[in-house]
Amino acid sequence: VTLSDLSDAELTELVRQNNEQAFEEIVSRYIGLVAHIASKYRAELFETGDFVQEGLLSLLSACKTYDEKRGSSFKNYAVLCIENRLKSVFKKTQSKRYIPDKSLVPIEDVEYINDSSSDPEQLVKLCSEKP
């Protein structure tokens, strides 16, 4: 019996046992669905690939939390998990307080200006003189 012969529920059980090949099989079955759901979301500084990555993370989470005894198919459960995560990510990106990771600068890379001047014009001149 190969992994491709197993049901989604059987594969999720293997994923919970940290079987990477089982997760790869789930991904191969659901990557199209993840991409389709991700394609519905657009956000500034986020590419569709970013949403696909988030969708794959939620697919992994769905594998680890799926319970066949609850009566839902894995596919329906996974869709719900993916949709919820992508909605959450989208809302976070639309928040006025959200700063994309790509825009963050490590504190070690910040140059401090040791100037007691409180004149903003002088500070701007100092900053523009820096290479």
mmCIF file of C-alpha atoms in Angstrom:
data_model
loop_
_atom_site.group_PDB
_atom_site.id
_atom_site.type_symbol
_atom_site.label_atom_id
_atom_site.label_comp_id
_atom_site.label_asym_id
_atom_site.label_seq_id
_atom_site.Cartn_x
_atom_site.Cartn_y
_atom_site.Cartn_z
ATOM 1 C CA VAL A 1 0.000 0.000 0.000
ATOM 2 C CA THR A 2 1.390 3.405 -0.977
ATOM 3 C CA LEU A 3 0.518 6.768 0.550
ATOM 4 C CA SER A 4 -1.523 7.661 -2.524
ATOM 5 C CA ASP A 5 -3.808 4.705 -1.734
ATOM 6 C CA LEU A 6 -4.624 5.988 1.758
ATOM 7 C CA SER A 7 -7.661 8.075 2.631
ATOM 8 C CA ASP A 8 -7.294 11.666 3.812
ATOM 9 C CA ALA A 9 -8.193 10.566 7.350
ATOM 10 C CA GLU A 10 -5.457 7.911 7.307
ATOM 11 C CA LEU A 11 -2.951 10.437 6.012
ATOM 12 C CA THR A 12 -3.845 12.954 8.714
ATOM 13 C CA GLU A 13 -3.170 10.280 11.320
ATOM 14 C CA LEU A 14 0.302 9.783 9.816
ATOM 15 C CA VAL A 15 0.853 13.562 9.757
ATOM 16 C CA ARG A 16 0.083 13.656 13.482
ATOM 17 C CA GLN A 17 2.873 11.083 13.853
ATOM 18 C CA ASN A 18 5.228 13.532 12.056
ATOM 19 C CA ASN A 19 5.306 11.602 8.777
ATOM 20 C CA GLU A 20 6.516 14.226 6.274
ATOM 21 C CA GLN A 21 5.697 12.084 3.229
ATOM 22 C CA ALA A 22 2.075 11.862 4.394
ATOM 23 C CA PHE A 23 1.884 15.657 4.528
ATOM 24 C CA GLU A 24 3.469 15.887 1.075
ATOM 25 C CA GLU A 25 0.707 13.587 -0.213
ATOM 26 C CA ILE A 26 -1.963 15.809 1.404
ATOM 27 C CA VAL A 27 -0.320 18.868 -0.167
ATOM 28 C CA SER A 28 -0.293 17.221 -3.591
ATOM 29 C CA ARG A 29 -4.021 16.521 -3.218
ATOM 30 C CA TYR A 30 -4.960 19.969 -1.956
ATOM 31 C CA ILE A 31 -2.478 22.478 -3.396
ATOM 32 C CA GLY A 32 -4.936 23.424 -6.143
ATOM 33 C CA LEU A 33 -7.646 24.094 -3.583
ATOM 34 C CA VAL A 34 -5.269 26.101 -1.383
ATOM 35 C CA ALA A 35 -4.169 28.179 -4.404
ATOM 36 C CA HIS A 36 -7.781 28.727 -5.456
ATOM 37 C CA ILE A 37 -8.783 29.980 -2.010
ATOM 38 C CA ALA A 38 -5.633 32.139 -1.731
ATOM 39 C CA SER A 39 -6.324 33.730 -5.128
ATOM 40 C CA LYS A 40 -9.431 35.397 -3.669
ATOM 41 C CA TYR A 41 -7.309 37.553 -1.372
ATOM 42 C CA ARG A 42 -5.403 40.688 -2.323
ATOM 43 C CA ALA A 43 -3.512 42.894 0.097
ATOM 44 C CA GLU A 44 -0.908 45.613 -0.174
ATOM 45 C CA LEU A 45 2.635 44.211 0.130
ATOM 46 C CA PHE A 46 1.278 40.642 0.078
ATOM 47 C CA GLU A 47 1.529 38.447 -2.969
ATOM 48 C CA THR A 48 -0.731 35.515 -3.773
ATOM 49 C CA GLY A 49 2.215 33.262 -2.891
ATOM 50 C CA ASP A 50 2.184 34.672 0.646
ATOM 51 C CA PHE A 51 -1.464 33.695 1.000
ATOM 52 C CA VAL A 52 -0.703 30.237 -0.448
ATOM 53 C CA GLN A 53 2.001 29.791 2.205
ATOM 54 C CA GLU A 54 -0.472 30.777 4.913
ATOM 55 C CA GLY A 55 -2.961 28.339 3.392
ATOM 56 C CA LEU A 56 -0.402 25.534 3.509
ATOM 57 C CA LEU A 57 0.314 26.301 7.158
ATOM 58 C CA SER A 58 -3.362 26.042 7.887
ATOM 59 C CA LEU A 59 -3.557 22.801 5.892
ATOM 60 C CA LEU A 60 -0.890 21.392 8.204
ATOM 61 C CA SER A 61 -2.844 22.621 11.197
ATOM 62 C CA ALA A 62 -5.994 21.000 9.789
ATOM 63 C CA CYS A 63 -4.121 17.696 9.448
ATOM 64 C CA LYS A 64 -3.022 17.858 13.061
ATOM 65 C CA THR A 65 -6.450 18.741 14.455
ATOM 66 C CA TYR A 66 -8.811 16.790 12.168
ATOM 67 C CA ASP A 67 -11.108 14.337 13.929
ATOM 68 C CA GLU A 68 -12.952 11.979 11.600
ATOM 69 C CA LYS A 69 -15.366 11.087 14.430
ATOM 70 C CA ARG A 70 -16.936 14.536 14.250
ATOM 71 C CA GLY A 71 -18.608 13.592 10.967
ATOM 72 C CA SER A 72 -17.068 16.133 8.621
ATOM 73 C CA SER A 73 -14.903 15.202 5.648
ATOM 74 C CA PHE A 74 -11.282 16.274 5.822
ATOM 75 C CA LYS A 75 -11.764 18.396 2.698
ATOM 76 C CA ASN A 76 -14.595 20.416 4.266
ATOM 77 C CA TYR A 77 -12.641 20.818 7.492
ATOM 78 C CA ALA A 78 -9.503 21.907 5.621
ATOM 79 C CA VAL A 79 -11.432 24.467 3.553
ATOM 80 C CA LEU A 80 -12.880 25.951 6.733
ATOM 81 C CA CYS A 81 -9.438 26.123 8.397
ATOM 82 C CA ILE A 82 -7.818 27.692 5.318
ATOM 83 C CA GLU A 83 -10.607 30.248 4.829
ATOM 84 C CA ASN A 84 -10.526 31.264 8.496
ATOM 85 C CA ARG A 85 -6.762 31.720 8.553
ATOM 86 C CA LEU A 86 -6.664 33.705 5.313
ATOM 87 C CA LYS A 87 -9.507 35.947 6.479
ATOM 88 C CA SER A 88 -7.599 36.563 9.686
ATOM 89 C CA VAL A 89 -4.362 37.358 7.822
ATOM 90 C CA PHE A 90 -6.247 39.644 5.433
ATOM 91 C CA LYS A 91 -7.891 41.545 8.288
ATOM 92 C CA LYS A 92 -4.524 41.919 9.975
ATOM 93 C CA THR A 93 -2.995 43.385 6.804
ATOM 94 C CA GLN A 94 -5.840 45.888 6.551
ATOM 95 C CA SER A 95 -5.326 47.119 10.097
ATOM 96 C CA LYS A 96 -3.917 50.634 10.304
ATOM 97 C CA ARG A 97 -1.456 49.429 12.925
ATOM 98 C CA TYR A 98 -0.165 46.544 10.764
ATOM 99 C CA ILE A 99 3.440 46.856 9.605
ATOM 100 C CA PRO A 100 4.502 44.229 7.045
ATOM 101 C CA ASP A 101 7.480 42.100 8.080
ATOM 102 C CA LYS A 102 9.226 43.205 4.883
ATOM 103 C CA SER A 103 9.179 46.798 6.161
ATOM 104 C CA LEU A 104 10.680 46.081 9.562
ATOM 105 C CA VAL A 105 14.311 46.979 10.203
ATOM 106 C CA PRO A 106 16.320 45.089 12.817
ATOM 107 C CA ILE A 107 17.274 47.339 15.723
ATOM 108 C CA GLU A 108 20.929 46.491 15.090
ATOM 109 C CA ASP A 109 20.693 48.207 11.681
ATOM 110 C CA VAL A 110 19.355 51.495 13.037
ATOM 111 C CA GLU A 111 21.835 54.353 13.344
ATOM 112 C CA TYR A 112 21.238 56.651 16.249
ATOM 113 C CA ILE A 113 21.916 60.345 16.037
ATOM 114 C CA ASN A 114 23.645 61.684 19.095
ATOM 115 C CA ASP A 115 22.526 65.245 18.875
ATOM 116 C CA SER A 116 20.873 67.205 21.617
ATOM 117 C CA SER A 117 19.152 69.389 19.046
ATOM 118 C CA SER A 118 15.400 69.207 19.136
ATOM 119 C CA ASP A 119 15.080 71.129 15.891
ATOM 120 C CA PRO A 120 13.466 68.740 13.360
ATOM 121 C CA GLU A 121 15.034 70.593 10.435
ATOM 122 C CA GLN A 122 18.517 70.016 11.856
ATOM 123 C CA LEU A 123 17.739 66.337 12.449
ATOM 124 C CA VAL A 124 16.569 65.916 8.839
ATOM 125 C CA LYS A 125 19.781 67.544 7.610
ATOM 126 C CA LEU A 126 21.846 65.197 9.789
ATOM 127 C CA CYS A 127 19.977 62.172 8.490
ATOM 128 C CA SER A 128 20.324 63.202 4.851
ATOM 129 C CA GLU A 129 24.079 63.704 5.289
ATOM 130 C CA LYS A 130 24.522 60.070 6.342
ATOM 131 C CA PRO A 131 25.693 57.761 3.497
#
